[in-house]
Every structure is written in C-alpha cells, then in structure tokens.
Short mmCIF file of C-alpha atoms and ligand atoms in Angstrom, two decimals:
data_model
loop_
_atom_site.label_atom_id
_atom_site.label_comp_id
_atom_site.label_asym_id
_atom_site.label_seq_id
_atom_site.Cartn_x
_atom_site.Cartn_y
_atom_site.Cartn_z
CA MET A 1 -9.70 25.84 -34.76
CA PHE A 2 -10.90 27.21 -31.42
CA GLU A 3 -11.00 24.86 -28.43
CA LYS A 4 -13.44 26.91 -26.36
CA VAL A 5 -15.95 29.59 -27.29
CA LEU A 6 -17.76 31.88 -24.87
CA ILE A 7 -21.30 32.67 -26.03
CA ALA A 8 -22.22 36.18 -24.91
CA ASN A 9 -25.95 35.87 -25.40
CA ARG A 10 -29.05 34.04 -24.18
CA GLY A 11 -32.13 32.12 -25.30
CA GLU A 12 -32.57 30.41 -28.64
CA ILE A 13 -29.61 32.11 -30.33
CA ALA A 14 -27.21 31.09 -27.57
CA LEU A 15 -28.46 27.52 -27.97
CA ARG A 16 -28.11 27.73 -31.75
CA ILE A 17 -24.44 28.78 -31.38
CA HIS A 18 -23.85 26.07 -28.75
CA ARG A 19 -25.17 23.49 -31.23
CA ALA A 20 -22.77 24.65 -33.96
CA CYS A 21 -19.82 24.53 -31.50
CA ARG A 22 -20.79 21.01 -30.31
CA GLU A 23 -20.86 19.72 -33.86
CA MET A 24 -17.40 21.22 -34.47
CA GLY A 25 -15.95 19.66 -31.29
CA ILE A 26 -15.60 23.09 -29.61
CA LYS A 27 -16.28 23.47 -25.86
CA THR A 28 -18.74 26.17 -24.84
CA VAL A 29 -18.97 28.66 -22.00
CA ALA A 30 -22.43 30.02 -21.23
CA VAL A 31 -22.58 33.37 -19.49
CA HIS A 32 -25.91 34.18 -17.95
CA SER A 33 -27.85 36.55 -15.71
CA THR A 34 -29.17 35.29 -12.36
CA VAL A 35 -32.67 34.80 -13.83
CA ASP A 36 -31.30 32.62 -16.68
CA ALA A 37 -29.47 30.11 -14.47
CA ALA A 38 -31.83 27.26 -15.52
CA ALA A 39 -31.95 28.15 -19.22
CA MET A 40 -31.42 25.30 -21.71
CA ASN A 41 -28.28 26.82 -23.25
CA VAL A 42 -26.81 27.13 -19.75
CA ARG A 43 -27.71 23.51 -18.91
CA LEU A 44 -26.05 22.20 -22.06
CA ALA A 45 -22.86 24.30 -21.90
CA ASP A 46 -19.54 22.81 -20.74
CA GLU A 47 -18.96 25.69 -18.35
CA THR A 48 -21.17 28.45 -17.03
CA VAL A 49 -20.51 31.82 -15.41
CA CYS A 50 -23.13 34.06 -13.86
CA ILE A 51 -22.35 37.63 -14.99
CA GLY A 52 -24.91 39.68 -13.12
CA PRO A 53 -28.50 40.48 -12.25
CA PRO A 54 -31.41 40.26 -14.73
CA ALA A 55 -31.22 43.80 -16.21
CA ALA A 56 -29.30 43.47 -19.51
CA ARG A 57 -27.09 46.48 -18.79
CA ASP A 58 -25.77 44.69 -15.71
CA SER A 59 -25.28 41.30 -17.34
CA TYR A 60 -25.49 40.71 -21.11
CA LEU A 61 -24.16 44.24 -21.79
CA ASN A 62 -21.63 44.13 -18.97
CA VAL A 63 -18.35 44.06 -20.92
CA ALA A 64 -16.08 43.77 -17.86
CA ALA A 65 -18.04 40.77 -16.54
CA ILE A 66 -18.02 39.05 -19.93
CA LEU A 67 -14.25 39.55 -20.36
CA SER A 68 -13.62 38.27 -16.81
CA ALA A 69 -15.67 35.18 -17.62
CA ALA A 70 -13.66 34.60 -20.80
CA THR A 71 -10.43 34.98 -18.82
CA ILE A 72 -11.28 32.64 -15.95
CA THR A 73 -12.58 29.96 -18.32
CA ALA A 74 -9.63 30.44 -20.74
CA ALA A 75 -11.93 30.79 -23.76
CA ASP A 76 -10.27 31.41 -27.15
CA ALA A 77 -13.08 33.36 -28.74
CA ILE A 78 -16.31 35.19 -27.96
CA HIS A 79 -19.46 34.85 -30.06
CA PRO A 80 -21.77 37.85 -29.49
CA GLY A 81 -24.89 36.26 -31.05
CA LEU A 82 -27.31 38.98 -32.12
CA GLY A 83 -28.73 42.00 -30.34
CA PHE A 84 -26.90 42.94 -27.12
CA LEU A 85 -23.19 43.59 -27.96
CA SER A 86 -23.18 42.03 -31.44
CA GLU A 87 -22.96 45.34 -33.33
CA ASN A 88 -20.90 47.22 -30.82
CA ALA A 89 -17.58 48.08 -32.48
CA ASP A 90 -15.97 49.08 -29.19
CA PHE A 91 -16.84 45.70 -27.71
CA ALA A 92 -15.35 43.87 -30.73
CA ALA A 93 -12.17 45.92 -30.41
CA THR A 94 -11.95 45.38 -26.64
CA VAL A 95 -12.37 41.62 -27.05
CA GLU A 96 -9.45 41.56 -29.49
CA GLU A 97 -7.31 43.83 -27.29
CA HIS A 98 -7.73 41.33 -24.48
CA GLY A 99 -6.39 38.53 -26.68
CA PHE A 100 -9.68 36.81 -27.58
CA THR A 101 -11.04 36.39 -31.09
CA PHE A 102 -14.27 38.23 -31.77
CA ILE A 103 -16.50 35.98 -33.90
CA GLY A 104 -17.71 38.60 -36.36
CA PRO A 105 -16.39 41.32 -38.66
CA SER A 106 -13.61 43.81 -37.95
CA PRO A 107 -14.50 46.64 -35.55
CA GLU A 108 -13.98 49.08 -38.47
CA HIS A 109 -16.70 47.45 -40.55
CA ILE A 110 -19.07 47.23 -37.58
CA ARG A 111 -18.50 50.95 -36.95
CA LEU A 112 -18.95 51.93 -40.60
CA MET A 113 -22.24 50.04 -41.00
CA GLY A 114 -23.49 51.07 -37.52
CA ASN A 115 -23.74 54.60 -38.81
CA LYS A 116 -26.56 54.30 -41.32
CA LEU A 117 -25.68 57.47 -43.19
CA ALA A 118 -22.03 56.43 -43.57
CA ALA A 119 -23.19 52.95 -44.61
CA LYS A 120 -25.46 54.39 -47.32
CA GLN A 121 -22.64 56.57 -48.59
CA ALA A 122 -20.20 53.67 -48.62
CA VAL A 123 -22.46 51.31 -50.60
CA ARG A 124 -23.47 54.12 -52.98
CA ASN A 125 -19.81 54.57 -53.78
CA LEU A 126 -19.73 50.84 -54.59
CA GLY A 127 -22.52 51.20 -57.13
CA ILE A 128 -25.52 50.14 -55.02
CA PRO A 129 -28.67 52.29 -55.22
CA THR A 130 -29.93 53.64 -51.88
CA VAL A 131 -33.28 55.12 -50.80
CA PRO A 132 -33.38 58.82 -51.79
CA GLY A 133 -32.79 60.92 -48.69
CA SER A 134 -31.00 63.84 -47.05
CA GLN A 135 -27.32 64.18 -47.94
CA GLY A 136 -26.27 64.08 -44.32
CA ALA A 137 -27.87 64.45 -40.86
CA VAL A 138 -30.57 67.06 -40.46
CA ARG A 139 -29.95 69.17 -37.36
CA ASP A 140 -32.80 71.70 -37.39
CA VAL A 141 -36.26 72.24 -38.80
CA ALA A 142 -35.10 74.57 -41.57
CA ALA A 143 -32.52 72.05 -42.85
CA ALA A 144 -35.04 69.23 -42.54
CA GLU A 145 -37.71 71.13 -44.50
CA ALA A 146 -35.27 71.97 -47.26
CA ALA A 147 -34.18 68.36 -47.52
CA ALA A 148 -37.78 67.08 -47.41
CA ARG A 149 -38.80 69.41 -50.24
CA ALA A 150 -35.99 68.01 -52.36
CA ILE A 151 -36.86 64.39 -51.48
CA GLY A 152 -40.64 64.77 -51.72
CA TYR A 153 -43.19 64.02 -48.95
CA PRO A 154 -43.96 61.82 -47.13
CA VAL A 155 -40.54 61.43 -45.52
CA LEU A 156 -39.26 59.11 -42.80
CA ILE A 157 -37.13 60.49 -39.96
CA LYS A 158 -34.57 57.83 -39.01
CA ALA A 159 -31.81 57.68 -36.40
CA THR A 160 -28.28 57.50 -37.78
CA ALA A 161 -27.40 54.99 -35.05
CA GLY A 162 -30.84 53.30 -35.19
CA GLY A 163 -31.76 49.64 -34.99
CA GLY A 164 -34.50 47.24 -34.08
CA GLY A 165 -37.10 49.21 -36.03
CA ARG A 166 -37.30 51.75 -33.21
CA GLY A 167 -37.90 55.45 -33.28
CA MET A 168 -38.73 55.99 -36.97
CA LYS A 169 -41.29 58.73 -37.66
CA ILE A 170 -43.22 59.58 -40.78
CA ALA A 171 -43.99 63.21 -41.77
CA HIS A 172 -46.51 63.99 -44.52
CA ASP A 173 -45.88 67.75 -44.68
CA GLY A 174 -43.79 70.60 -43.29
CA THR A 175 -45.96 71.14 -40.21
CA GLU A 176 -45.76 67.47 -39.26
CA LEU A 177 -41.99 67.47 -39.90
CA ALA A 178 -41.48 70.51 -37.61
CA ARG A 179 -43.43 68.70 -34.88
CA MET A 180 -41.80 65.30 -35.31
CA LEU A 181 -38.15 66.28 -35.75
CA PRO A 182 -37.37 67.27 -32.11
CA LEU A 183 -39.34 64.26 -30.90
CA ALA A 184 -37.33 61.93 -33.14
CA GLN A 185 -34.03 63.54 -32.05
CA ARG A 186 -34.92 63.14 -28.36
CA GLU A 187 -36.00 59.51 -28.85
CA ALA A 188 -32.85 58.72 -30.83
CA ALA A 189 -30.69 60.23 -28.09
CA SER A 190 -32.32 58.09 -25.42
CA PHE A 191 -32.47 54.83 -27.45
CA PHE A 192 -29.18 54.99 -29.28
CA ARG A 193 -26.94 57.45 -27.37
CA SER A 194 -26.86 59.70 -30.45
CA GLY A 195 -29.62 62.16 -31.26
CA GLU A 196 -28.52 62.44 -34.90
CA VAL A 197 -31.29 61.81 -37.46
CA TYR A 198 -31.66 61.87 -41.24
CA LEU A 199 -34.50 61.80 -43.76
CA GLU A 200 -35.50 59.21 -46.32
CA ARG A 201 -38.32 59.13 -48.82
CA HIS A 202 -41.10 57.01 -47.29
CA LEU A 203 -41.87 54.29 -49.83
CA ASP A 204 -45.59 53.50 -49.83
CA ARG A 205 -45.60 49.80 -50.74
CA PRO A 206 -42.15 48.29 -50.76
CA ARG A 207 -41.05 44.78 -49.86
CA HIS A 208 -38.16 44.24 -47.49
CA ILE A 209 -35.64 42.00 -49.27
CA GLU A 210 -32.21 41.16 -47.83
CA VAL A 211 -29.19 39.28 -49.09
CA GLN A 212 -27.16 36.87 -46.93
CA ILE A 213 -23.41 37.16 -47.42
CA LEU A 214 -20.50 34.99 -46.33
CA ALA A 215 -17.01 36.46 -46.68
CA ASP A 216 -13.74 34.91 -45.56
CA GLY A 217 -11.70 38.12 -45.57
CA ARG A 218 -9.27 36.47 -48.00
CA GLY A 219 -11.06 37.54 -51.14
CA GLU A 220 -13.80 34.93 -51.29
CA VAL A 221 -17.29 36.38 -50.94
CA VAL A 222 -20.49 34.48 -51.70
CA HIS A 223 -24.18 35.23 -51.36
CA LEU A 224 -26.77 32.67 -50.24
CA GLY A 225 -29.73 34.26 -51.95
CA GLU A 226 -32.35 36.61 -50.52
CA ARG A 227 -34.91 36.54 -47.75
CA ASP A 228 -38.25 38.31 -48.02
CA CYS A 229 -38.97 39.86 -44.62
CA SER A 230 -41.88 42.07 -45.63
CA LEU A 231 -44.29 40.66 -43.07
CA GLN A 232 -43.64 43.13 -40.25
CA ARG A 233 -45.34 44.76 -37.28
CA SER A 234 -43.97 48.10 -35.96
CA HIS A 235 -41.01 47.70 -38.39
CA GLN A 236 -40.17 44.35 -36.82
CA LYS A 237 -40.11 41.10 -38.74
CA VAL A 238 -42.82 38.54 -37.97
CA LEU A 239 -42.45 35.90 -40.73
CA GLU A 240 -39.73 35.49 -43.35
CA GLU A 241 -39.44 33.36 -46.45
CA THR A 242 -36.88 32.44 -49.07
CA PRO A 243 -36.79 32.76 -52.01
CA SER A 244 -38.94 35.91 -52.29
CA PRO A 245 -42.21 35.21 -54.12
CA ALA A 246 -41.81 38.67 -55.74
CA LEU A 247 -38.52 38.08 -57.54
CA SER A 248 -37.56 36.18 -60.63
CA ARG A 249 -34.46 33.96 -60.41
CA LYS A 250 -32.67 36.44 -62.61
CA GLN A 251 -33.49 39.40 -60.34
CA SER A 252 -32.44 37.42 -57.30
CA GLU A 253 -29.09 36.46 -58.82
CA ARG A 254 -28.45 40.02 -59.97
CA LEU A 255 -29.10 41.41 -56.51
CA GLY A 256 -26.99 38.71 -54.84
CA SER A 257 -24.02 39.32 -57.17
CA LEU A 258 -24.27 43.08 -56.68
CA ALA A 259 -24.22 42.70 -52.86
CA ALA A 260 -21.36 40.17 -52.91
CA ALA A 261 -19.28 42.33 -55.26
CA ALA A 262 -19.72 45.38 -52.98
CA LEU A 263 -18.57 43.50 -49.89
CA ARG A 264 -15.63 42.00 -51.78
CA GLU A 265 -14.59 45.55 -52.69
CA LEU A 266 -14.95 46.59 -49.04
CA GLY A 267 -12.76 43.69 -47.86
CA TYR A 268 -15.50 42.50 -45.53
CA ARG A 269 -15.04 39.39 -43.37
CA SER A 270 -17.71 37.21 -41.64
CA THR A 271 -21.46 36.87 -42.13
CA GLY A 272 -23.46 39.91 -43.06
CA THR A 273 -26.79 40.98 -44.49
CA LEU A 274 -27.54 43.82 -46.88
CA GLU A 275 -31.09 45.04 -46.49
CA PHE A 276 -33.06 46.54 -49.36
CA LEU A 277 -36.49 47.92 -50.05
CA TYR A 278 -37.93 46.75 -53.36
CA GLN A 279 -40.67 48.64 -55.15
CA ASP A 280 -41.74 48.92 -58.80
CA GLY A 281 -38.89 46.72 -59.97
CA GLU A 282 -36.18 48.76 -58.20
CA PHE A 283 -33.98 47.94 -55.21
CA PHE A 284 -32.90 50.54 -52.67
CA PHE A 285 -30.32 49.74 -49.97
CA ILE A 286 -31.41 50.74 -46.44
CA GLU A 287 -28.83 49.24 -44.11
CA MET A 288 -26.37 46.46 -43.46
CA ASN A 289 -26.35 44.17 -40.41
CA THR A 290 -22.84 43.02 -39.53
CA ARG A 291 -23.92 39.95 -37.58
CA LEU A 292 -25.97 36.77 -37.60
CA GLN A 293 -29.65 37.43 -38.24
CA VAL A 294 -32.63 35.93 -36.41
CA GLU A 295 -33.93 34.64 -39.75
CA HIS A 296 -30.70 32.91 -40.86
CA PRO A 297 -32.21 29.37 -40.59
CA ILE A 298 -34.38 29.70 -43.69
CA THR A 299 -31.23 30.38 -45.73
CA GLU A 300 -29.59 27.33 -44.12
CA MET A 301 -32.55 25.19 -45.17
CA VAL A 302 -32.36 26.12 -48.85
CA SER A 303 -28.55 26.32 -49.14
CA GLY A 304 -27.56 23.37 -46.97
CA ILE A 305 -24.89 25.63 -45.41
CA ASP A 306 -24.55 26.01 -41.65
CA ILE A 307 -24.11 29.76 -41.41
CA VAL A 308 -23.00 29.74 -37.73
CA ARG A 309 -20.37 27.09 -38.44
CA GLU A 310 -19.09 29.15 -41.38
CA GLN A 311 -18.97 32.24 -39.19
CA ILE A 312 -16.87 30.40 -36.58
CA ARG A 313 -14.57 28.86 -39.24
CA ILE A 314 -14.00 32.27 -40.83
CA ALA A 315 -13.18 33.86 -37.45
CA ALA A 316 -10.65 31.09 -36.88
CA GLY A 317 -8.95 32.14 -40.12
CA ALA A 318 -10.15 29.29 -42.37
CA PRO A 319 -10.85 29.97 -46.02
CA LEU A 320 -14.42 29.57 -47.27
CA GLY A 321 -13.27 26.72 -49.54
CA TYR A 322 -16.04 27.12 -52.11
CA ARG A 323 -17.23 29.65 -54.65
CA GLN A 324 -20.51 31.06 -55.82
CA ALA A 325 -20.78 28.42 -58.55
CA ASP A 326 -20.57 25.66 -55.91
CA ILE A 327 -23.67 26.92 -54.10
CA SER A 328 -27.06 25.71 -55.16
CA LEU A 329 -30.19 27.04 -53.56
CA CYS A 330 -32.95 24.48 -53.57
CA GLY A 331 -36.56 24.50 -52.34
CA HIS A 332 -38.47 26.98 -50.18
CA ALA A 333 -38.36 27.82 -46.47
CA ILE A 334 -40.51 29.92 -44.13
CA GLU A 335 -39.79 31.03 -40.55
CA CYS A 336 -42.44 32.06 -38.03
CA ARG A 337 -41.15 34.13 -35.14
CA ILE A 338 -43.10 32.97 -32.11
CA ASN A 339 -43.23 35.54 -29.30
CA ALA A 340 -44.50 35.29 -25.74
CA GLU A 341 -47.19 37.89 -26.46
CA ASN A 342 -50.93 38.20 -26.71
CA PRO A 343 -51.60 37.46 -30.40
CA ASP A 344 -54.12 40.32 -30.74
CA THR A 345 -52.72 43.12 -28.55
CA PHE A 346 -49.04 42.04 -28.64
CA ALA A 347 -48.74 42.72 -24.90
CA PRO A 348 -45.81 40.68 -23.54
CA CYS A 349 -46.79 37.53 -21.68
CA PRO A 350 -43.91 36.13 -19.65
CA GLY A 351 -44.50 33.23 -17.26
CA ARG A 352 -44.17 29.50 -16.73
CA VAL A 353 -44.45 27.11 -19.65
CA SER A 354 -46.74 24.49 -18.16
CA GLU A 355 -46.86 22.22 -21.18
CA TYR A 356 -44.53 21.90 -24.17
CA HIS A 357 -44.65 19.89 -27.35
CA ALA A 358 -42.63 20.90 -30.40
CA PRO A 359 -43.78 19.95 -33.90
CA GLY A 360 -41.68 17.60 -36.03
CA GLY A 361 -41.94 15.42 -39.09
CA PRO A 362 -40.68 16.07 -42.61
CA GLY A 363 -39.30 19.54 -43.31
CA VAL A 364 -39.82 20.96 -39.81
CA ARG A 365 -37.17 22.63 -37.67
CA VAL A 366 -37.65 24.36 -34.30
CA ASP A 367 -34.99 26.73 -32.95
CA SER A 368 -36.00 27.35 -29.35
CA ALA A 369 -34.61 27.05 -25.85
CA LEU A 370 -38.07 26.34 -24.35
CA TYR A 371 -38.89 23.28 -22.27
CA GLN A 372 -41.75 22.26 -19.99
CA GLY A 373 -41.44 24.07 -16.66
CA TYR A 374 -39.27 26.86 -18.13
CA GLU A 375 -40.10 30.32 -16.81
CA VAL A 376 -40.04 32.98 -19.59
CA PRO A 377 -38.50 36.01 -17.83
CA PRO A 378 -40.01 39.48 -18.29
CA PHE A 379 -36.66 41.23 -18.80
CA TYR A 380 -35.75 40.46 -22.39
CA ASP A 381 -37.00 40.28 -25.99
CA SER A 382 -40.21 38.28 -26.22
CA LEU A 383 -39.02 35.93 -29.02
CA ILE A 384 -39.21 32.41 -27.57
CA SER A 385 -39.14 30.16 -30.60
CA LYS A 386 -38.60 30.05 -34.36
CA LEU A 387 -40.60 27.51 -36.34
CA ILE A 388 -38.93 26.84 -39.67
CA VAL A 389 -40.69 24.87 -42.39
CA TYR A 390 -39.07 23.59 -45.56
CA GLY A 391 -40.61 22.30 -48.78
CA LYS A 392 -39.32 21.34 -52.21
CA THR A 393 -41.64 24.05 -53.55
CA ARG A 394 -43.40 27.07 -52.02
CA ASN A 395 -46.66 25.13 -52.29
CA GLU A 396 -45.28 22.19 -50.33
CA CYS A 397 -44.01 24.63 -47.71
CA LEU A 398 -47.45 26.31 -47.46
CA MET A 399 -49.11 22.93 -47.00
CA ARG A 400 -46.69 21.98 -44.25
CA LEU A 401 -46.88 25.26 -42.33
CA PRO A 402 -50.42 25.02 -40.87
CA ARG A 403 -49.97 21.41 -39.78
CA ALA A 404 -46.70 22.26 -38.01
CA LEU A 405 -48.34 25.24 -36.28
CA GLU A 406 -51.27 23.05 -35.28
CA GLU A 407 -48.91 20.54 -33.61
CA TYR A 408 -47.09 23.18 -31.60
CA VAL A 409 -48.20 23.20 -27.95
CA ILE A 410 -46.90 25.90 -25.61
CA GLY A 411 -49.10 25.93 -22.50
CA GLY A 412 -49.30 28.40 -19.62
CA ILE A 413 -48.42 31.55 -21.55
CA GLU A 414 -49.90 33.38 -24.50
CA THR A 415 -47.97 33.19 -27.78
CA THR A 416 -48.29 34.53 -31.29
CA ILE A 417 -48.96 31.06 -32.75
CA PRO A 418 -52.64 31.97 -33.41
CA LEU A 419 -51.53 35.02 -35.46
CA HIS A 420 -49.28 32.77 -37.56
CA GLN A 421 -52.17 30.33 -38.04
CA ARG A 422 -54.37 33.16 -39.32
CA LEU A 423 -51.54 34.34 -41.51
CA ALA A 424 -50.91 30.88 -42.94
CA ALA A 425 -54.55 30.79 -44.12
CA ALA A 426 -54.67 34.35 -45.54
CA GLY A 427 -55.17 34.60 -49.31
CA GLU A 428 -52.70 37.47 -49.82
CA PHE A 429 -49.95 35.59 -47.96
CA ILE A 430 -50.64 32.38 -49.90
CA ASP A 431 -50.51 34.37 -53.14
CA GLY A 432 -47.27 36.05 -52.01
CA ASP A 433 -49.06 39.35 -52.54
CA TYR A 434 -47.93 41.54 -49.65
CA ASP A 435 -45.74 44.55 -48.84
CA ILE A 436 -44.24 45.86 -45.58
CA HIS A 437 -47.51 47.56 -44.55
CA TRP A 438 -49.86 44.66 -45.22
CA LEU A 439 -49.50 42.70 -41.99
CA GLU A 440 -50.12 45.77 -39.84
CA ARG A 441 -53.57 46.15 -41.47
CA PHE A 442 -54.24 42.40 -41.34
CA ALA A 443 -53.46 42.28 -37.59
CA ARG A 444 -55.49 45.41 -36.89
CA ASP A 445 -58.60 44.18 -38.73
CA ARG A 446 -58.88 41.46 -36.13
CA THR A 447 -58.98 43.76 -33.05
P1 ADP B 501 -33.80 49.26 -38.22
O1 ADP B 501 -32.31 49.26 -38.29
O2 ADP B 501 -34.31 50.05 -37.06
O3 ADP B 501 -34.37 47.88 -38.28
P2 ADP B 501 -34.29 49.71 -41.04
O4 ADP B 501 -33.66 50.85 -41.79
O5 ADP B 501 -33.68 48.37 -41.26
O6 ADP B 501 -34.30 50.06 -39.46
O7 ADP B 501 -35.81 49.65 -41.38
C1 ADP B 501 -36.70 48.77 -40.71
C2 ADP B 501 -38.01 48.66 -41.46
O8 ADP B 501 -38.62 49.97 -41.56
C3 ADP B 501 -37.85 48.21 -42.91
O9 ADP B 501 -37.81 46.83 -43.04
C4 ADP B 501 -39.09 48.80 -43.51
O10 ADP B 501 -40.22 48.03 -43.21
C5 ADP B 501 -39.25 50.15 -42.82
N1 ADP B 501 -38.58 51.23 -43.57
C6 ADP B 501 -37.29 51.64 -43.43
N2 ADP B 501 -36.99 52.63 -44.29
C7 ADP B 501 -38.12 52.87 -45.00
C8 ADP B 501 -38.47 53.81 -46.06
N3 ADP B 501 -37.61 54.67 -46.56
N4 ADP B 501 -39.76 53.73 -46.55
C9 ADP B 501 -40.66 52.86 -46.05
N5 ADP B 501 -40.38 51.99 -45.06
C10 ADP B 501 -39.14 51.98 -44.55
#
C-alpha cells in the first residue's frame, strides 16, 4: 500500500480523499494555491506545498508545480480528485512517467472516454445503446443539416471534448442549426481546446441515470447500482438520489450488469461512471466519467462501500476481493449540492462564513471543508458543501431531508439551501415525478 499520497485538488473533495487516506494509515500531502493556505484540507494534511497563485491554470492545473511537490515530499501516488486534471490523459501519463502512481484509470481509457464520439462508438460496439446522433463530427452547415435531417429535430450540438454541461446548444430547425453551429464550434474551441462538435437527438423528457462501477483491472468488475441525477440547472446536477424512483429493481440490475459487462470487456481499471438518458423505458448512453464523481457519497451510503478507499486500493494493485453477489444495496440516499450562490439568481456569492453549524443526527452526512471564519474564494467552483441524507426507505429519507436542511446554518454568505428547502417540499419531487428539464422550470417560476 502507498505510504504517502499527494492530493492534487481542493475543497470538500480534497478533504474527502484526505479522510480515506487517514483511515488507511496513508500520509497526505496537500497542494494549494496562495488563497487556499488556510483551507481545512490543508490544515489537516501531514505536509503542504503552495503551488502557485489563485488562478487555477497557475496552481491546480500547473503540472510542473504538482510534480515538483510530489518529488520534494517523496509521495508515492497522486490523487487528482475531480475536475481540474482528473480527466486529463496527458497528466495521468506524465505522473506515471515520473515514477508516481496515478490514482485513476489508464491514460488510454481516460483518452478514449474523453472523446465523447469515440466513447459512444466504443460502448456501442460493446452492445450498449447510445443516443441517436451524427456518425462522426459535423464540420460544416451542409454536413450538419444532412445529419440533423436523418436524426430528426430538435437536435443538440455537443462538443466532442465537452464536459461540465458547458456549451451545448439546441437547434429546432435548419435555420437555427446554421446559426448555432459556428457559435458552438467557437465556444467548444475556447472551453475545451477542440472546436469539434457532433449532433445528438434532443430528448424532450429524459431522466439522467448513471451507473457506478468499480473495476480492479484484474478481471473483477462490479456495479454499485444507479444514481438518478435528473434534477439539474444549466445541465449541471443539483440534487441526486439512489435508487432512482423511476426504475424497478429489475431494470436497475439489468442496467448495472450491462455497464459492468462492457467495462469488463474493455479491461477498465478504477472507479468510473456510465451516464445514460432514460426515456419511455429505454436507456441511451451519453458519456463515461473516468473519475470519482461529486455524487459518489449517496452510493456509499446504500452500498456500505467506501469508493475512495477502493479507488486507492485498486491503484495500489490490490484485487477487489468481492463479487457482484457479495454487494447488497440497502435503503435510500439523497445528496443536496450546496453552492455559495444566490438561491434565486444563482449569482456566485463568495465571502466570509461568519457562522457555521452543520446538521447531524441519524442518517445525516456532511461532506464539506467549511468552518466558521473560512473565506470562500471567488476563483473556483461555487460548490461548498454536500448534504447527504440516508433512510431505510425513500419515505424516511424524505422526512429526514427538510429537518437536516433546517438545521444547517451557514452565515455571512448566500447559499442554495433555500432552493433545496423548496425542492424538498415540492410535490413532483416527493412523488419522484421529474425529468431533466423540470427543475429549470421550478426554479424559474420563483423569479
Ligand atoms: P457534460 O459532459 O458536459 O456534462 P453530458 O453529455 O454528460 O455533458 O450531458 C449533460 C446533461 O445534458 C445531461 O445530464 C442531460 O441533462 C443533458 N443532455 C445531454 N445530452 C442530451 C440529449 N441528447 N437530449 C437531452 N438532454 C441531453
């Protein structure tokens, strides 16, 4: 097992990884930007190295600085967390070339799944249905129009190298497509360093359902059930739950086995998530994330498996040591992503946390690096906390959620807690009757 792991990330996820390392008896190195010097994950780490100024490109994306930090602290392995360099195949390869272990999949699998068209093709070859779309990239308006006619309007223009829900554009007809295509290509080029885009049929009322996979790279691949992440704003997840209220146990098991079989065939190693859209009883693969997901805790709650610990064990070469039949998923869990944002306009609201009290009691877990006096910096993602609630049944979980939200005090800054409180009381949410577009309307009706 590793003796020392460098955590190349910040905030709650860096703290989450630190916690797993601590419980495994592994020493941690926190790298941080100047503005994060007093962050909780930095305070708790065994060693710390400042790797640059606040801007992410100069610190958390600064590969040379991160490798230097790993060298001077003699770390064995680097955990990339999520976001930042976590899905950068070149980074994973460079880490390995420098003699450190990258805690994640092989660079080849990161590269394959990082190209969304190649990923769709690869899983299609493994028998998984994908959203109908253009065969390859669409380079000009004529090619796009021909593809769109075959797919059927409305279509979604997506970046091949896309991520984070950014840059997708919908076109309802040829005129709109001709207008949107160059815009989408330009945006893709500036967000993702590749202007390549492709088309997909825009599904009008799907749910987003994803499957959590663990694979040891020695032939053992298991799934830990699905997560329903349909409650989204601007294609970004707001609240997730497991199991999905829309699936029967049989459907869930079928989807899980299909996903696990595909990744076994691919020879995948590490944690990973296959994302699907689900509509009218059919599943369509959209993409795979080759990393830890923000919403992994809800799966941990119902499976009793520490996903970060498993990811570290697998990277160290350990076998999974259990099979699908050994896994039992039990109960229900919900995660609320709490952002430092105005709950109505979603404008970011960084600043000093003047007062802090986290909820507790039965079935409540808080993954957050916040503390009283902490200054939320304006430079990074606005996610500041994840409130995770567990219940033996969905009903118990729904009873627990509002009381946990009510207990949560974060003073001095605006947060999205009030949005989650409204959501927790909404009939459609309680009934489990929502698709990926529902929350957008629900949030808008308020303003
Ligand atoms: P990203 O990698 O940017 O997160 P995804 O392909 O995972 O992009 O899609 C993010 C979200 O966008 C999905 O969860 C879903 O809400 C929406 N979306 C993606 N593809 C489609 C589609 N073909 N039709 C309707 N909505 C879609």
